[in-house]
């Protein structure tokens, strides 16, 4: 249909905004939403290992790493950032799945 639009004399601007963008936007939106959860896990993992964000900046992976020393005396230092990470990542994954279900043209 893109070749037919080109043969029909559609300008490149109209070709992009009428034919290409509506077909790639739902896929890009779902991928970006799901990738946010993965990005949070990657940043948190790097900070936990000491490669990411450094000490004065608050970050969940760094909080987990610093609370690891006090796990038997104050376990909430591990539980709070860990549960926050789990909730945020699961919410973004469920949001991405819901957006995919809503925008999937083959579903209807």
mmCIF file with all atom_site columns, C-alpha atoms in Angstrom:
data_model
loop_
_atom_site.group_PDB
_atom_site.id
_atom_site.type_symbol
_atom_site.label_atom_id
_atom_site.label_alt_id
_atom_site.label_comp_id
_atom_site.label_asym_id
_atom_site.label_entity_id
_atom_site.label_seq_id
_atom_site.pdbx_PDB_ins_code
_atom_site.Cartn_x
_atom_site.Cartn_y
_atom_site.Cartn_z
_atom_site.occupancy
_atom_site.B_iso_or_equiv
_atom_site.pdbx_formal_charge
_atom_site.auth_seq_id
_atom_site.auth_comp_id
_atom_site.auth_asym_id
_atom_site.auth_atom_id
_atom_site.pdbx_PDB_model_num
ATOM 1   C CA . UNK A 1 1   ? 0.000   0.000  0.000  1.00 0.00 ? 1   UNK A CA 1
ATOM 2   C CA . UNK A 1 2   ? 2.966   2.308  0.459  1.00 0.00 ? 2   UNK A CA 1
ATOM 3   C CA . UNK A 1 3   ? 4.076   1.692  -3.114 1.00 0.00 ? 3   UNK A CA 1
ATOM 4   C CA . UNK A 1 4   ? 0.538   2.362  -4.301 1.00 0.00 ? 4   UNK A CA 1
ATOM 5   C CA . UNK A 1 5   ? 0.504   5.631  -2.350 1.00 0.00 ? 5   UNK A CA 1
ATOM 6   C CA . UNK A 1 6   ? 3.829   6.637  -3.933 1.00 0.00 ? 6   UNK A CA 1
ATOM 7   C CA . UNK A 1 7   ? 2.547   5.812  -7.408 1.00 0.00 ? 7   UNK A CA 1
ATOM 8   C CA . UNK A 1 8   ? -0.608  7.773  -6.602 1.00 0.00 ? 8   UNK A CA 1
ATOM 9   C CA . UNK A 1 9   ? 1.480   10.880 -6.033 1.00 0.00 ? 9   UNK A CA 1
ATOM 10  C CA . UNK A 1 10  ? 1.416   11.142 -2.233 1.00 0.00 ? 10  UNK A CA 1
ATOM 11  C CA . UNK A 1 11  ? 4.052   13.464 -0.825 1.00 0.00 ? 11  UNK A CA 1
ATOM 12  C CA . UNK A 1 12  ? 6.653   12.106 1.567  1.00 0.00 ? 12  UNK A CA 1
ATOM 13  C CA . UNK A 1 13  ? 5.111   14.073 4.428  1.00 0.00 ? 13  UNK A CA 1
ATOM 14  C CA . UNK A 1 14  ? 1.668   12.539 3.850  1.00 0.00 ? 14  UNK A CA 1
ATOM 15  C CA . UNK A 1 15  ? 3.206   9.120  3.261  1.00 0.00 ? 15  UNK A CA 1
ATOM 16  C CA . UNK A 1 16  ? 4.877   9.210  6.651  1.00 0.00 ? 16  UNK A CA 1
ATOM 17  C CA . UNK A 1 17  ? 1.969   10.644 8.641  1.00 0.00 ? 17  UNK A CA 1
ATOM 18  C CA . UNK A 1 18  ? -0.877  8.745  6.960  1.00 0.00 ? 18  UNK A CA 1
ATOM 19  C CA . UNK A 1 19  ? 0.645   5.364  6.235  1.00 0.00 ? 19  UNK A CA 1
ATOM 20  C CA . UNK A 1 20  ? 3.859   4.672  8.129  1.00 0.00 ? 20  UNK A CA 1
ATOM 21  C CA . UNK A 1 21  ? 3.359   6.381  11.513 1.00 0.00 ? 21  UNK A CA 1
ATOM 22  C CA . UNK A 1 22  ? -0.069  4.835  12.295 1.00 0.00 ? 22  UNK A CA 1
ATOM 23  C CA . UNK A 1 23  ? 1.399   1.382  11.691 1.00 0.00 ? 23  UNK A CA 1
ATOM 24  C CA . UNK A 1 24  ? 4.570   1.740  13.764 1.00 0.00 ? 24  UNK A CA 1
ATOM 25  C CA . UNK A 1 25  ? 3.260   3.876  16.632 1.00 0.00 ? 25  UNK A CA 1
ATOM 26  C CA . UNK A 1 26  ? 1.424   1.107  18.565 1.00 0.00 ? 26  UNK A CA 1
ATOM 27  C CA . UNK A 1 27  ? 4.433   -1.201 18.383 1.00 0.00 ? 27  UNK A CA 1
ATOM 28  C CA . UNK A 1 28  ? 6.798   1.563  19.470 1.00 0.00 ? 28  UNK A CA 1
ATOM 29  C CA . UNK A 1 29  ? 4.530   2.509  22.378 1.00 0.00 ? 29  UNK A CA 1
ATOM 30  C CA . UNK A 1 30  ? 4.231   -1.065 23.677 1.00 0.00 ? 30  UNK A CA 1
ATOM 31  C CA . UNK A 1 31  ? 7.959   -1.703 23.304 1.00 0.00 ? 31  UNK A CA 1
ATOM 32  C CA . UNK A 1 32  ? 8.879   1.533  25.066 1.00 0.00 ? 32  UNK A CA 1
ATOM 33  C CA . UNK A 1 33  ? 6.497   0.848  27.949 1.00 0.00 ? 33  UNK A CA 1
ATOM 34  C CA . UNK A 1 34  ? 7.798   -2.675 28.532 1.00 0.00 ? 34  UNK A CA 1
ATOM 35  C CA . UNK A 1 35  ? 11.410  -1.545 28.126 1.00 0.00 ? 35  UNK A CA 1
ATOM 36  C CA . UNK A 1 36  ? 11.002  0.996  30.936 1.00 0.00 ? 36  UNK A CA 1
ATOM 37  C CA . UNK A 1 37  ? 10.646  -1.886 33.401 1.00 0.00 ? 37  UNK A CA 1
ATOM 38  C CA . UNK A 1 38  ? 13.719  -3.599 31.998 1.00 0.00 ? 38  UNK A CA 1
ATOM 39  C CA . UNK A 1 39  ? 15.659  -0.339 32.120 1.00 0.00 ? 39  UNK A CA 1
ATOM 40  C CA . UNK A 1 40  ? 14.786  0.118  35.793 1.00 0.00 ? 40  UNK A CA 1
ATOM 41  C CA . UNK A 1 41  ? 16.058  -3.395 36.523 1.00 0.00 ? 41  UNK A CA 1
ATOM 42  C CA . UNK A 1 42  ? 19.296  -2.769 34.634 1.00 0.00 ? 42  UNK A CA 1
ATOM 43  C CA . UNK A 1 43  ? 19.999  0.541  36.375 1.00 0.00 ? 43  UNK A CA 1
ATOM 44  C CA . UNK A 1 44  ? 19.167  -0.965 39.751 1.00 0.00 ? 44  UNK A CA 1
ATOM 45  C CA . UNK A 1 45  ? 21.448  -3.944 39.101 1.00 0.00 ? 45  UNK A CA 1
ATOM 46  C CA . UNK A 1 46  ? 24.352  -1.723 38.129 1.00 0.00 ? 46  UNK A CA 1
ATOM 47  C CA . UNK A 1 47  ? 23.878  0.439  41.208 1.00 0.00 ? 47  UNK A CA 1
ATOM 48  C CA . UNK A 1 48  ? 23.681  -2.646 43.440 1.00 0.00 ? 48  UNK A CA 1
ATOM 49  C CA . UNK A 1 49  ? 26.998  -3.844 42.039 1.00 0.00 ? 49  UNK A CA 1
ATOM 50  C CA . UNK A 1 50  ? 28.570  -0.435 42.635 1.00 0.00 ? 50  UNK A CA 1
ATOM 51  C CA . UNK A 1 51  ? 28.987  0.488  38.973 1.00 0.00 ? 51  UNK A CA 1
ATOM 52  C CA . UNK A 1 52  ? 26.009  2.821  38.640 1.00 0.00 ? 52  UNK A CA 1
ATOM 53  C CA . UNK A 1 53  ? 24.874  5.752  40.742 1.00 0.00 ? 53  UNK A CA 1
ATOM 54  C CA . UNK A 1 54  ? 27.210  6.661  43.607 1.00 0.00 ? 54  UNK A CA 1
ATOM 55  C CA . UNK A 1 55  ? 26.527  7.230  47.316 1.00 0.00 ? 55  UNK A CA 1
ATOM 56  C CA . UNK A 1 56  ? 24.996  10.692 47.764 1.00 0.00 ? 56  UNK A CA 1
ATOM 57  C CA . UNK A 1 57  ? 22.308  10.063 45.130 1.00 0.00 ? 57  UNK A CA 1
ATOM 58  C CA . UNK A 1 58  ? 19.337  7.991  46.345 1.00 0.00 ? 58  UNK A CA 1
ATOM 59  C CA . UNK A 1 59  ? 18.727  4.985  44.110 1.00 0.00 ? 59  UNK A CA 1
ATOM 60  C CA . UNK A 1 60  ? 17.034  1.650  44.795 1.00 0.00 ? 60  UNK A CA 1
ATOM 61  C CA . UNK A 1 61  ? 19.986  -0.553 43.869 1.00 0.00 ? 61  UNK A CA 1
ATOM 62  C CA . UNK A 1 62  ? 22.308  1.497  46.046 1.00 0.00 ? 62  UNK A CA 1
ATOM 63  C CA . UNK A 1 63  ? 19.795  1.310  48.906 1.00 0.00 ? 63  UNK A CA 1
ATOM 64  C CA . UNK A 1 64  ? 19.730  -2.480 48.569 1.00 0.00 ? 64  UNK A CA 1
ATOM 65  C CA . UNK A 1 65  ? 23.515  -2.635 48.588 1.00 0.00 ? 65  UNK A CA 1
ATOM 66  C CA . UNK A 1 66  ? 23.843  -0.416 51.656 1.00 0.00 ? 66  UNK A CA 1
ATOM 67  C CA . UNK A 1 67  ? 21.065  -2.265 53.520 1.00 0.00 ? 67  UNK A CA 1
ATOM 68  C CA . UNK A 1 68  ? 22.633  -5.655 52.780 1.00 0.00 ? 68  UNK A CA 1
ATOM 69  C CA . UNK A 1 69  ? 25.041  -5.178 55.692 1.00 0.00 ? 69  UNK A CA 1
ATOM 70  C CA . UNK A 1 70  ? 22.179  -4.702 58.184 1.00 0.00 ? 70  UNK A CA 1
ATOM 71  C CA . UNK A 1 71  ? 19.875  -7.423 56.885 1.00 0.00 ? 71  UNK A CA 1
ATOM 72  C CA . UNK A 1 72  ? 19.588  -9.224 60.253 1.00 0.00 ? 72  UNK A CA 1
ATOM 73  C CA . UNK A 1 73  ? 19.277  -6.092 62.409 1.00 0.00 ? 73  UNK A CA 1
ATOM 74  C CA . UNK A 1 74  ? 17.026  -3.970 60.173 1.00 0.00 ? 74  UNK A CA 1
ATOM 75  C CA . UNK A 1 75  ? 15.488  -6.046 57.360 1.00 0.00 ? 75  UNK A CA 1
ATOM 76  C CA . UNK A 1 76  ? 13.193  -3.204 56.269 1.00 0.00 ? 76  UNK A CA 1
ATOM 77  C CA . UNK A 1 77  ? 16.246  -1.575 54.717 1.00 0.00 ? 77  UNK A CA 1
ATOM 78  C CA . UNK A 1 78  ? 16.139  -4.372 52.129 1.00 0.00 ? 78  UNK A CA 1
ATOM 79  C CA . UNK A 1 79  ? 12.381  -4.901 51.961 1.00 0.00 ? 79  UNK A CA 1
ATOM 80  C CA . UNK A 1 80  ? 11.347  -1.349 51.157 1.00 0.00 ? 80  UNK A CA 1
ATOM 81  C CA . UNK A 1 81  ? 13.445  -0.733 48.022 1.00 0.00 ? 81  UNK A CA 1
ATOM 82  C CA . UNK A 1 82  ? 13.033  -4.356 46.915 1.00 0.00 ? 82  UNK A CA 1
ATOM 83  C CA . UNK A 1 83  ? 9.250   -4.200 47.052 1.00 0.00 ? 83  UNK A CA 1
ATOM 84  C CA . UNK A 1 84  ? 9.300   -0.794 45.336 1.00 0.00 ? 84  UNK A CA 1
ATOM 85  C CA . UNK A 1 85  ? 11.378  -2.230 42.473 1.00 0.00 ? 85  UNK A CA 1
ATOM 86  C CA . UNK A 1 86  ? 9.052   -5.209 42.100 1.00 0.00 ? 86  UNK A CA 1
ATOM 87  C CA . UNK A 1 87  ? 5.913   -3.064 42.083 1.00 0.00 ? 87  UNK A CA 1
ATOM 88  C CA . UNK A 1 88  ? 7.212   -0.525 39.555 1.00 0.00 ? 88  UNK A CA 1
ATOM 89  C CA . UNK A 1 89  ? 8.566   -3.140 37.138 1.00 0.00 ? 89  UNK A CA 1
ATOM 90  C CA . UNK A 1 90  ? 5.392   -5.243 37.298 1.00 0.00 ? 90  UNK A CA 1
ATOM 91  C CA . UNK A 1 91  ? 3.208   -2.149 36.785 1.00 0.00 ? 91  UNK A CA 1
ATOM 92  C CA . UNK A 1 92  ? 5.135   -1.110 33.667 1.00 0.00 ? 92  UNK A CA 1
ATOM 93  C CA . UNK A 1 93  ? 5.009   -4.650 32.259 1.00 0.00 ? 93  UNK A CA 1
ATOM 94  C CA . UNK A 1 94  ? 1.271   -4.917 32.890 1.00 0.00 ? 94  UNK A CA 1
ATOM 95  C CA . UNK A 1 95  ? 0.749   -1.459 31.407 1.00 0.00 ? 95  UNK A CA 1
ATOM 96  C CA . UNK A 1 96  ? 2.653   -2.498 28.271 1.00 0.00 ? 96  UNK A CA 1
ATOM 97  C CA . UNK A 1 97  ? 0.607   -5.688 27.985 1.00 0.00 ? 97  UNK A CA 1
ATOM 98  C CA . UNK A 1 98  ? -2.636  -3.755 28.415 1.00 0.00 ? 98  UNK A CA 1
ATOM 99  C CA . UNK A 1 99  ? -1.640  -1.221 25.770 1.00 0.00 ? 99  UNK A CA 1
ATOM 100 C CA . UNK A 1 100 ? -0.756  -4.074 23.421 1.00 0.00 ? 100 UNK A CA 1
ATOM 101 C CA . UNK A 1 101 ? -4.147  -5.709 24.021 1.00 0.00 ? 101 UNK A CA 1
ATOM 102 C CA . UNK A 1 102 ? -5.962  -2.418 23.390 1.00 0.00 ? 102 UNK A CA 1
ATOM 103 C CA . UNK A 1 103 ? -4.049  -1.468 20.239 1.00 0.00 ? 103 UNK A CA 1
ATOM 104 C CA . UNK A 1 104 ? -3.770  -4.932 18.655 1.00 0.00 ? 104 UNK A CA 1
ATOM 105 C CA . UNK A 1 105 ? -5.696  -4.785 15.373 1.00 0.00 ? 105 UNK A CA 1
ATOM 106 C CA . UNK A 1 106 ? -5.742  -8.589 14.986 1.00 0.00 ? 106 UNK A CA 1
ATOM 107 C CA . UNK A 1 107 ? -7.599  -9.050 18.268 1.00 0.00 ? 107 UNK A CA 1
ATOM 108 C CA . UNK A 1 108 ? -10.916 -7.644 17.001 1.00 0.00 ? 108 UNK A CA 1
#
